[in-house]
mmCIF file of C-alpha atoms in Angstrom:
data_model
loop_
_atom_site.group_PDB
_atom_site.id
_atom_site.type_symbol
_atom_site.label_atom_id
_atom_site.label_comp_id
_atom_site.label_asym_id
_atom_site.label_seq_id
_atom_site.Cartn_x
_atom_site.Cartn_y
_atom_site.Cartn_z
ATOM 1 C CA MET A 1 -0.174 0.111 0.024
ATOM 2 C CA LYS A 2 1.193 3.431 -0.702
ATOM 3 C CA PHE A 3 0.916 5.939 2.333
ATOM 4 C CA LYS A 4 0.391 9.848 2.314
ATOM 5 C CA VAL A 5 3.765 11.265 3.497
ATOM 6 C CA CYS A 6 4.615 14.401 5.608
ATOM 7 C CA ASP A 7 8.076 15.897 5.439
ATOM 8 C CA ASP A 8 10.094 17.241 8.343
ATOM 9 C CA GLU A 9 9.463 21.329 8.978
ATOM 10 C CA ILE A 10 10.921 24.491 10.783
ATOM 11 C CA PHE A 11 7.856 25.098 12.971
ATOM 12 C CA GLY A 12 9.368 28.223 14.660
ATOM 13 C CA VAL A 13 12.250 30.206 15.731
ATOM 14 C CA PHE A 14 13.523 30.677 19.334
ATOM 15 C CA VAL A 15 14.708 34.457 19.026
ATOM 16 C CA VAL A 16 17.463 35.026 21.882
ATOM 17 C CA LYS A 17 18.468 38.582 22.247
ATOM 18 C CA ASN A 18 20.269 40.175 25.568
ATOM 19 C CA SER A 19 19.210 36.992 27.620
ATOM 20 C CA ASN A 20 15.647 37.640 26.458
ATOM 21 C CA ILE A 21 13.836 34.898 24.549
ATOM 22 C CA GLN A 22 10.877 34.972 22.147
ATOM 23 C CA PHE A 23 9.253 32.417 20.385
ATOM 24 C CA ARG A 24 7.860 33.258 16.820
ATOM 25 C CA ARG A 25 6.299 31.157 14.127
ATOM 26 C CA THR A 26 8.162 31.128 10.740
ATOM 27 C CA LEU A 27 7.448 34.147 8.368
ATOM 28 C CA ASN A 28 4.082 33.723 6.425
ATOM 29 C CA HIS A 29 3.689 30.233 7.823
ATOM 30 C CA LYS A 30 0.004 29.704 6.834
ATOM 31 C CA SER A 31 1.182 29.793 3.251
ATOM 32 C CA ILE A 32 4.823 29.007 3.569
ATOM 33 C CA PHE A 33 6.515 25.423 4.054
ATOM 34 C CA VAL A 34 10.206 25.864 5.681
ATOM 35 C CA GLY A 35 12.153 22.228 5.247
ATOM 36 C CA LEU A 36 15.072 20.993 5.688
ATOM 37 C CA ASN A 37 16.477 22.333 2.723
ATOM 38 C CA GLU A 38 15.462 25.953 3.253
ATOM 39 C CA TYR A 39 17.585 25.307 6.765
ATOM 40 C CA GLN A 40 20.469 23.981 4.951
ATOM 41 C CA LYS A 41 20.482 26.977 2.357
ATOM 42 C CA HIS A 42 20.762 29.420 5.016
ATOM 43 C CA ILE A 43 22.524 27.604 7.832
ATOM 44 C CA ASN A 44 25.171 30.292 8.628
ATOM 45 C CA ILE A 45 22.503 32.392 9.984
ATOM 46 C CA TYR A 46 21.011 29.856 12.638
ATOM 47 C CA GLN A 47 22.075 28.303 15.687
ATOM 48 C CA ARG A 48 21.778 24.473 15.897
ATOM 49 C CA PRO A 49 18.021 23.634 16.178
ATOM 50 C CA ILE A 50 15.764 21.941 19.028
ATOM 51 C CA LEU A 51 13.833 18.988 17.694
ATOM 52 C CA ILE A 52 10.206 17.749 18.707
ATOM 53 C CA VAL A 53 9.503 14.262 17.316
ATOM 54 C CA THR A 54 6.100 12.844 17.154
ATOM 55 C CA GLU A 55 5.103 9.206 15.646
ATOM 56 C CA SER A 56 3.420 9.849 12.618
ATOM 57 C CA PRO A 57 1.058 12.214 10.676
ATOM 58 C CA HIS A 58 -2.750 11.814 10.959
ATOM 59 C CA VAL A 59 -5.517 13.824 9.464
ATOM 60 C CA ASP A 60 -5.152 17.295 10.146
ATOM 61 C CA GLU A 61 -1.326 17.056 8.775
ATOM 62 C CA PHE A 62 -3.115 16.834 5.307
ATOM 63 C CA VAL A 63 -5.338 19.717 5.539
ATOM 64 C CA VAL A 64 -3.453 22.649 4.157
ATOM 65 C CA ASN A 65 -4.365 25.188 1.171
ATOM 66 C CA GLY A 66 -2.355 26.924 -0.844
ATOM 67 C CA LEU A 67 0.759 25.618 1.393
ATOM 68 C CA LYS A 68 4.140 26.401 -0.725
ATOM 69 C CA ASP A 69 7.734 25.383 -0.384
ATOM 70 C CA LEU A 70 9.907 28.566 0.492
ATOM 71 C CA THR A 71 12.896 27.238 -1.262
ATOM 72 C CA THR A 72 11.591 25.710 -4.573
ATOM 73 C CA GLY A 73 8.197 27.595 -4.789
ATOM 74 C CA LEU A 74 6.353 23.917 -5.339
ATOM 75 C CA PRO A 75 2.853 23.338 -3.845
ATOM 76 C CA VAL A 76 3.051 21.172 -0.457
ATOM 77 C CA ASN A 77 0.316 18.983 0.799
ATOM 78 C CA SER A 78 1.233 18.713 4.063
ATOM 79 C CA ARG A 79 2.939 19.614 6.978
ATOM 80 C CA PRO A 80 3.675 17.984 10.343
ATOM 81 C CA VAL A 81 1.693 18.639 13.756
ATOM 82 C CA ASN A 82 -0.592 20.808 11.645
ATOM 83 C CA GLY A 83 -4.319 21.644 13.983
ATOM 84 C CA PHE A 84 -4.575 21.202 17.737
ATOM 85 C CA SER A 85 -0.890 19.783 18.156
ATOM 86 C CA GLY A 86 0.750 22.525 16.279
ATOM 87 C CA SER A 87 -1.310 24.903 18.548
ATOM 88 C CA LYS A 88 -0.260 23.009 21.684
ATOM 89 C CA ILE A 89 3.450 23.298 20.887
ATOM 90 C CA GLU A 90 3.052 27.177 19.665
ATOM 91 C CA GLU A 91 1.481 27.528 23.241
ATOM 92 C CA TYR A 92 4.127 25.747 24.984
ATOM 93 C CA GLY A 93 7.236 26.507 23.031
ATOM 94 C CA LEU A 94 8.957 28.777 25.600
ATOM 95 C CA TYR A 95 7.926 26.605 28.483
ATOM 96 C CA ILE A 96 9.486 23.518 26.797
ATOM 97 C CA LEU A 97 12.582 25.632 26.248
ATOM 98 C CA GLN A 98 12.775 26.795 30.141
ATOM 99 C CA LYS A 99 12.251 22.951 31.198
ATOM 100 C CA LEU A 100 15.371 22.235 29.038
ATOM 101 C CA SER A 101 17.645 24.044 31.912
ATOM 102 C CA ILE A 102 20.239 25.433 28.900
ATOM 103 C CA THR A 103 21.554 28.885 28.392
ATOM 104 C CA LEU A 104 21.826 30.158 24.934
ATOM 105 C CA PRO A 105 23.782 32.765 23.284
ATOM 106 C CA ASP A 106 22.213 35.629 20.909
ATOM 107 C CA GLY A 107 21.008 33.696 17.957
ATOM 108 C CA LEU A 108 18.190 32.368 15.954
ATOM 109 C CA TYR A 109 17.256 28.741 17.140
ATOM 110 C CA PRO A 110 14.726 26.964 15.113
ATOM 111 C CA LEU A 111 12.077 24.402 16.662
ATOM 112 C CA VAL A 112 11.758 21.553 14.324
ATOM 113 C CA VAL A 113 8.969 19.356 14.132
ATOM 114 C CA ILE A 114 9.037 15.982 12.795
ATOM 115 C CA ASN A 115 7.645 12.364 12.507
ATOM 116 C CA ALA A 116 9.622 9.488 13.450
ATOM 117 C CA LEU A 117 7.663 7.513 10.319
ATOM 118 C CA GLN A 118 6.454 10.318 7.495
ATOM 119 C CA GLU A 119 3.851 7.871 6.304
ATOM 120 C CA GLN A 120 0.361 8.480 7.615
ATOM 121 C CA CYS A 121 0.244 5.393 9.585
ATOM 122 C CA SER A 122 -3.434 6.030 10.415
ATOM 123 C CA GLU A 123 -4.502 5.998 6.942
ATOM 124 C CA GLY A 124 -7.009 8.532 7.970
ATOM 125 C CA GLN A 125 -9.123 6.375 10.169
ATOM 126 C CA ASN A 126 -9.362 6.214 13.970
ATOM 127 C CA PRO A 127 -5.656 6.064 15.097
ATOM 128 C CA LYS A 128 -6.865 2.903 17.156
ATOM 129 C CA ARG A 129 -7.759 1.070 14.220
ATOM 130 C CA LEU A 130 -4.376 1.095 12.223
ATOM 131 C CA ARG A 131 -1.995 3.503 13.167
ATOM 132 C CA THR A 132 -0.285 1.140 15.770
ATOM 133 C CA ARG A 133 -0.438 -1.777 13.552
ATOM 134 C CA ASN A 134 1.217 0.167 10.519
ATOM 135 C CA PHE A 135 4.064 1.718 12.452
ATOM 136 C CA ILE A 136 4.768 -1.644 13.962
ATOM 137 C CA LYS A 137 4.816 -2.976 10.235
ATOM 138 C CA LEU A 138 6.560 -0.268 8.726
ATOM 139 C CA TRP A 139 9.550 0.944 11.600
ATOM 140 C CA PRO A 140 12.082 -2.063 11.082
ATOM 141 C CA ASN A 141 12.865 -1.007 7.404
ATOM 142 C CA ARG A 142 12.135 2.647 8.079
ATOM 143 C CA MET A 143 14.231 3.338 11.482
ATOM 144 C CA ASP A 144 17.213 3.644 9.695
ATOM 145 C CA TYR A 145 15.891 6.687 7.725
ATOM 146 C CA PHE A 146 14.770 8.184 10.952
ATOM 147 C CA GLU A 147 18.209 7.932 12.269
ATOM 148 C CA ARG A 148 19.682 9.919 9.367
ATOM 149 C CA ARG A 149 17.189 12.585 9.310
ATOM 150 C CA ILE A 150 17.845 13.447 13.115
ATOM 151 C CA GLN A 151 21.319 13.433 12.403
ATOM 152 C CA ASN A 152 21.030 15.816 9.721
ATOM 153 C CA TRP A 153 19.606 18.369 11.948
ATOM 154 C CA ASN A 154 22.250 17.963 14.587
ATOM 155 C CA PRO A 155 20.260 19.535 17.246
ATOM 156 C CA ILE A 156 20.814 21.034 20.572
ATOM 157 C CA ALA A 157 18.281 19.203 22.450
ATOM 158 C CA ILE A 158 15.749 16.336 20.818
ATOM 159 C CA ILE A 159 12.434 15.792 22.465
ATOM 160 C CA ASN A 160 10.665 12.515 22.215
ATOM 161 C CA ALA A 161 6.979 13.253 22.031
ATOM 162 C CA CYS A 162 5.535 10.106 20.545
ATOM 163 C CA THR A 163 2.475 8.248 21.881
ATOM 164 C CA ALA A 164 2.734 5.143 23.336
ATOM 165 C CA GLY A 165 0.305 3.968 20.740
ATOM 166 C CA ASP A 166 -3.278 2.869 21.959
ATOM 167 C CA PHE A 167 -4.985 0.450 19.541
ATOM 168 C CA TYR A 168 -8.257 -1.580 19.479
ATOM 169 C CA LEU A 169 -7.854 -5.244 20.627
ATOM 170 C CA LYS A 170 -8.992 -8.027 18.740
ATOM 171 C CA ALA A 171 -11.543 -10.802 19.549
ATOM 172 C CA ASP A 172 -10.797 -14.091 19.283
ATOM 173 C CA SER A 173 -12.633 -14.456 16.013
ATOM 174 C CA GLY A 174 -9.960 -11.696 14.707
ATOM 175 C CA GLU A 175 -12.360 -9.095 14.255
ATOM 176 C CA LEU A 176 -11.642 -5.711 15.883
ATOM 177 C CA THR A 177 -13.033 -4.714 18.838
ATOM 178 C CA MET A 178 -13.997 -1.492 19.999
ATOM 179 C CA LYS A 179 -12.104 -1.871 23.093
ATOM 180 C CA GLY A 180 -8.544 -0.266 23.479
ATOM 181 C CA ALA A 181 -5.449 -1.496 24.878
ATOM 182 C CA VAL A 182 -5.058 1.081 27.396
ATOM 183 C CA ASP A 183 -7.283 0.974 30.488
ATOM 184 C CA GLY A 184 -7.286 4.288 32.598
ATOM 185 C CA THR A 185 -4.224 5.090 33.835
ATOM 186 C CA ASN A 186 -3.199 1.212 34.434
ATOM 187 C CA ARG A 187 0.155 0.868 32.308
ATOM 188 C CA SER A 188 0.356 -3.101 33.181
ATOM 189 C CA VAL A 189 -2.742 -3.342 31.386
ATOM 190 C CA PHE A 190 -1.321 -1.454 28.225
ATOM 191 C CA ASN A 191 2.060 -3.353 28.162
ATOM 192 C CA ARG A 192 0.606 -6.906 28.353
ATOM 193 C CA ASN A 193 -1.791 -5.834 25.532
ATOM 194 C CA PHE A 194 1.365 -4.218 23.369
ATOM 195 C CA ARG A 195 3.101 -7.441 24.204
ATOM 196 C CA GLU A 196 0.307 -9.835 22.992
ATOM 197 C CA LEU A 197 -0.185 -7.958 19.697
ATOM 198 C CA LEU A 198 3.712 -8.191 18.912
ATOM 199 C CA GLU A 199 3.319 -11.745 19.363
ATOM 200 C CA LYS A 200 -0.062 -12.690 17.854
ATOM 201 C CA GLU A 201 -0.037 -10.313 14.867
ATOM 202 C CA PHE A 202 3.796 -9.929 14.299
ATOM 203 C CA GLN A 203 5.277 -13.121 15.725
ATOM 204 C CA TYR A 204 7.713 -10.981 17.885
ATOM 205 C CA VAL A 205 8.774 -12.624 21.472
ATOM 206 C CA GLU A 206 10.593 -10.986 23.633
ATOM 207 C CA THR A 207 14.597 -12.423 23.969
ATOM 208 C CA GLN A 208 17.480 -11.560 26.106
ATOM 209 C CA ARG A 209 19.785 -11.464 23.070
ATOM 210 C CA LEU A 210 19.405 -10.696 19.257
ATOM 211 C CA ASP A 211 21.521 -13.434 17.612
ATOM 212 C CA ASN A 212 21.852 -11.345 14.525
ATOM 213 C CA THR A 213 18.125 -11.348 14.035
ATOM 214 C CA GLU A 214 17.313 -9.516 10.491
ATOM 215 C CA THR A 215 14.397 -7.422 11.793
ATOM 216 C CA PRO A 216 14.484 -6.862 15.447
ATOM 217 C CA LEU A 217 12.550 -4.740 17.370
ATOM 218 C CA ILE A 218 14.122 -2.770 20.220
ATOM 219 C CA PHE A 219 12.556 -0.593 22.895
ATOM 220 C CA MET A 220 13.921 1.757 25.426
ATOM 221 C CA GLY A 221 12.338 3.041 28.453
ATOM 222 C CA ASP A 222 8.878 1.171 27.750
ATOM 223 C CA ILE A 223 7.235 -1.597 25.074
ATOM 224 C CA SER A 224 5.450 1.077 22.885
ATOM 225 C CA LEU A 225 5.729 3.435 19.884
ATOM 226 C CA SER A 226 7.275 5.807 22.342
ATOM 227 C CA GLY A 227 9.722 3.483 23.201
ATOM 228 C CA LEU A 228 11.051 2.371 19.600
ATOM 229 C CA VAL A 229 11.767 5.977 18.775
ATOM 230 C CA MET A 230 13.319 6.574 22.115
ATOM 231 C CA TYR A 231 16.031 3.659 21.168
ATOM 232 C CA VAL A 232 17.012 5.453 17.935
ATOM 233 C CA ILE A 233 17.156 8.705 19.577
ATOM 234 C CA ASP A 234 19.357 7.737 22.351
ATOM 235 C CA PHE A 235 21.593 5.362 19.950
ATOM 236 C CA VAL A 236 22.350 8.582 17.821
ATOM 237 C CA TYR A 237 22.657 10.970 20.760
ATOM 238 C CA ASN A 238 23.751 9.079 23.843
ATOM 239 C CA ASN A 239 27.100 10.521 24.595
ATOM 240 C CA THR A 240 27.176 13.419 22.270
ATOM 241 C CA GLU A 241 26.302 17.118 23.203
ATOM 242 C CA THR A 242 22.774 16.821 22.170
ATOM 243 C CA LEU A 243 20.174 16.672 25.309
ATOM 244 C CA ILE A 244 17.764 14.052 25.207
ATOM 245 C CA TYR A 245 14.176 14.615 26.929
ATOM 246 C CA LYS A 246 10.729 13.015 27.057
ATOM 247 C CA THR A 247 7.364 14.423 26.783
ATOM 248 C CA SER A 248 3.734 13.406 26.282
ATOM 249 C CA HIS A 249 2.016 13.739 22.998
ATOM 250 C CA PRO A 250 1.204 17.220 22.271
ATOM 251 C CA SER A 251 -2.478 16.403 21.964
ATOM 252 C CA ALA A 252 -2.486 15.480 25.317
ATOM 253 C CA TRP A 253 -1.206 18.796 26.714
ATOM 254 C CA ARG A 254 -4.781 20.140 27.180
ATOM 255 C CA ASN A 255 -5.424 21.189 30.678
ATOM 256 C CA LYS A 256 -1.938 21.906 31.887
ATOM 257 C CA ALA A 257 1.784 22.165 30.809
ATOM 258 C CA PRO A 258 3.470 19.181 29.513
ATOM 259 C CA TYR A 259 6.163 17.172 31.674
ATOM 260 C CA VAL A 260 9.466 17.448 29.834
ATOM 261 C CA GLY A 261 12.368 15.241 31.748
ATOM 262 C CA ARG A 262 14.728 12.602 31.427
ATOM 263 C CA TYR A 263 13.656 9.220 30.371
ATOM 264 C CA ASN A 264 15.255 5.872 31.823
ATOM 265 C CA ARG A 265 17.283 3.481 29.291
ATOM 266 C CA ASN A 266 15.959 0.029 30.186
ATOM 267 C CA LEU A 267 16.161 -1.941 26.922
ATOM 268 C CA TYR A 268 13.575 -4.659 25.715
ATOM 269 C CA TYR A 269 14.570 -6.883 22.413
ATOM 270 C CA PHE A 270 12.024 -8.764 20.417
ATOM 271 C CA LYS A 271 12.991 -10.829 17.556
ATOM 272 C CA LYS A 272 10.682 -12.660 15.081
ATOM 273 C CA TYR A 273 9.975 -16.323 16.018
ATOM 274 C CA GLU A 274 9.561 -19.421 13.555
ATOM 275 C CA LEU A 275 6.359 -20.323 12.554
#
């Protein structure tokens, strides 16, 4: 199947001058898309960026009108975190920067938003139907591309804002139910359901070592979509100057400021078993 895709974009810029910090959206952002090509073209005027990573585009990301790429002038049919998620990032942009506890010299610091998978894993339907299943299906062959993309930006800090990945459970008949994998705040229920999804639908079983498995899944912190993404982020930037943080998905920042903090580095390995 061919998925809709959504490229990475400079969402806004932190302007630092005389210890004063302001956050502003990119110029004419309602009609202009500012991608990696524009950043590289004018890299001499920017400081290193700050990245926010979500898991994959859904519906609002493709609801654009008259949008053009700043560098090429060509039409653009999607942009990351368009809609409610983007409004929350704009609202809490300065707050997030403050939580990073870093001192920035005067300059322009791009805030970049990217999807770990640029493909629309939800296929435009309720995310609990297809999003998590398609993400797991695509991830082994796309994680290297995600790794290269975050290396291209060389950020000061990178924030994993991916969702855990709620999904509808399947009945014994194989039909989807309307019951989600998340049961309130009981994380252990979700963990059990996610493990069962990996094993029953994708033939992945937890192991202590990979033994040269061709398409492993490696999670960091927790067994979820966020954990898959965190492993790659940590692999790229652990032991470098880039700061790594974790937060919830922007769609969850409804009534209060988001938690932005460190993460645990526990690893969980899954490999395909023989049918």
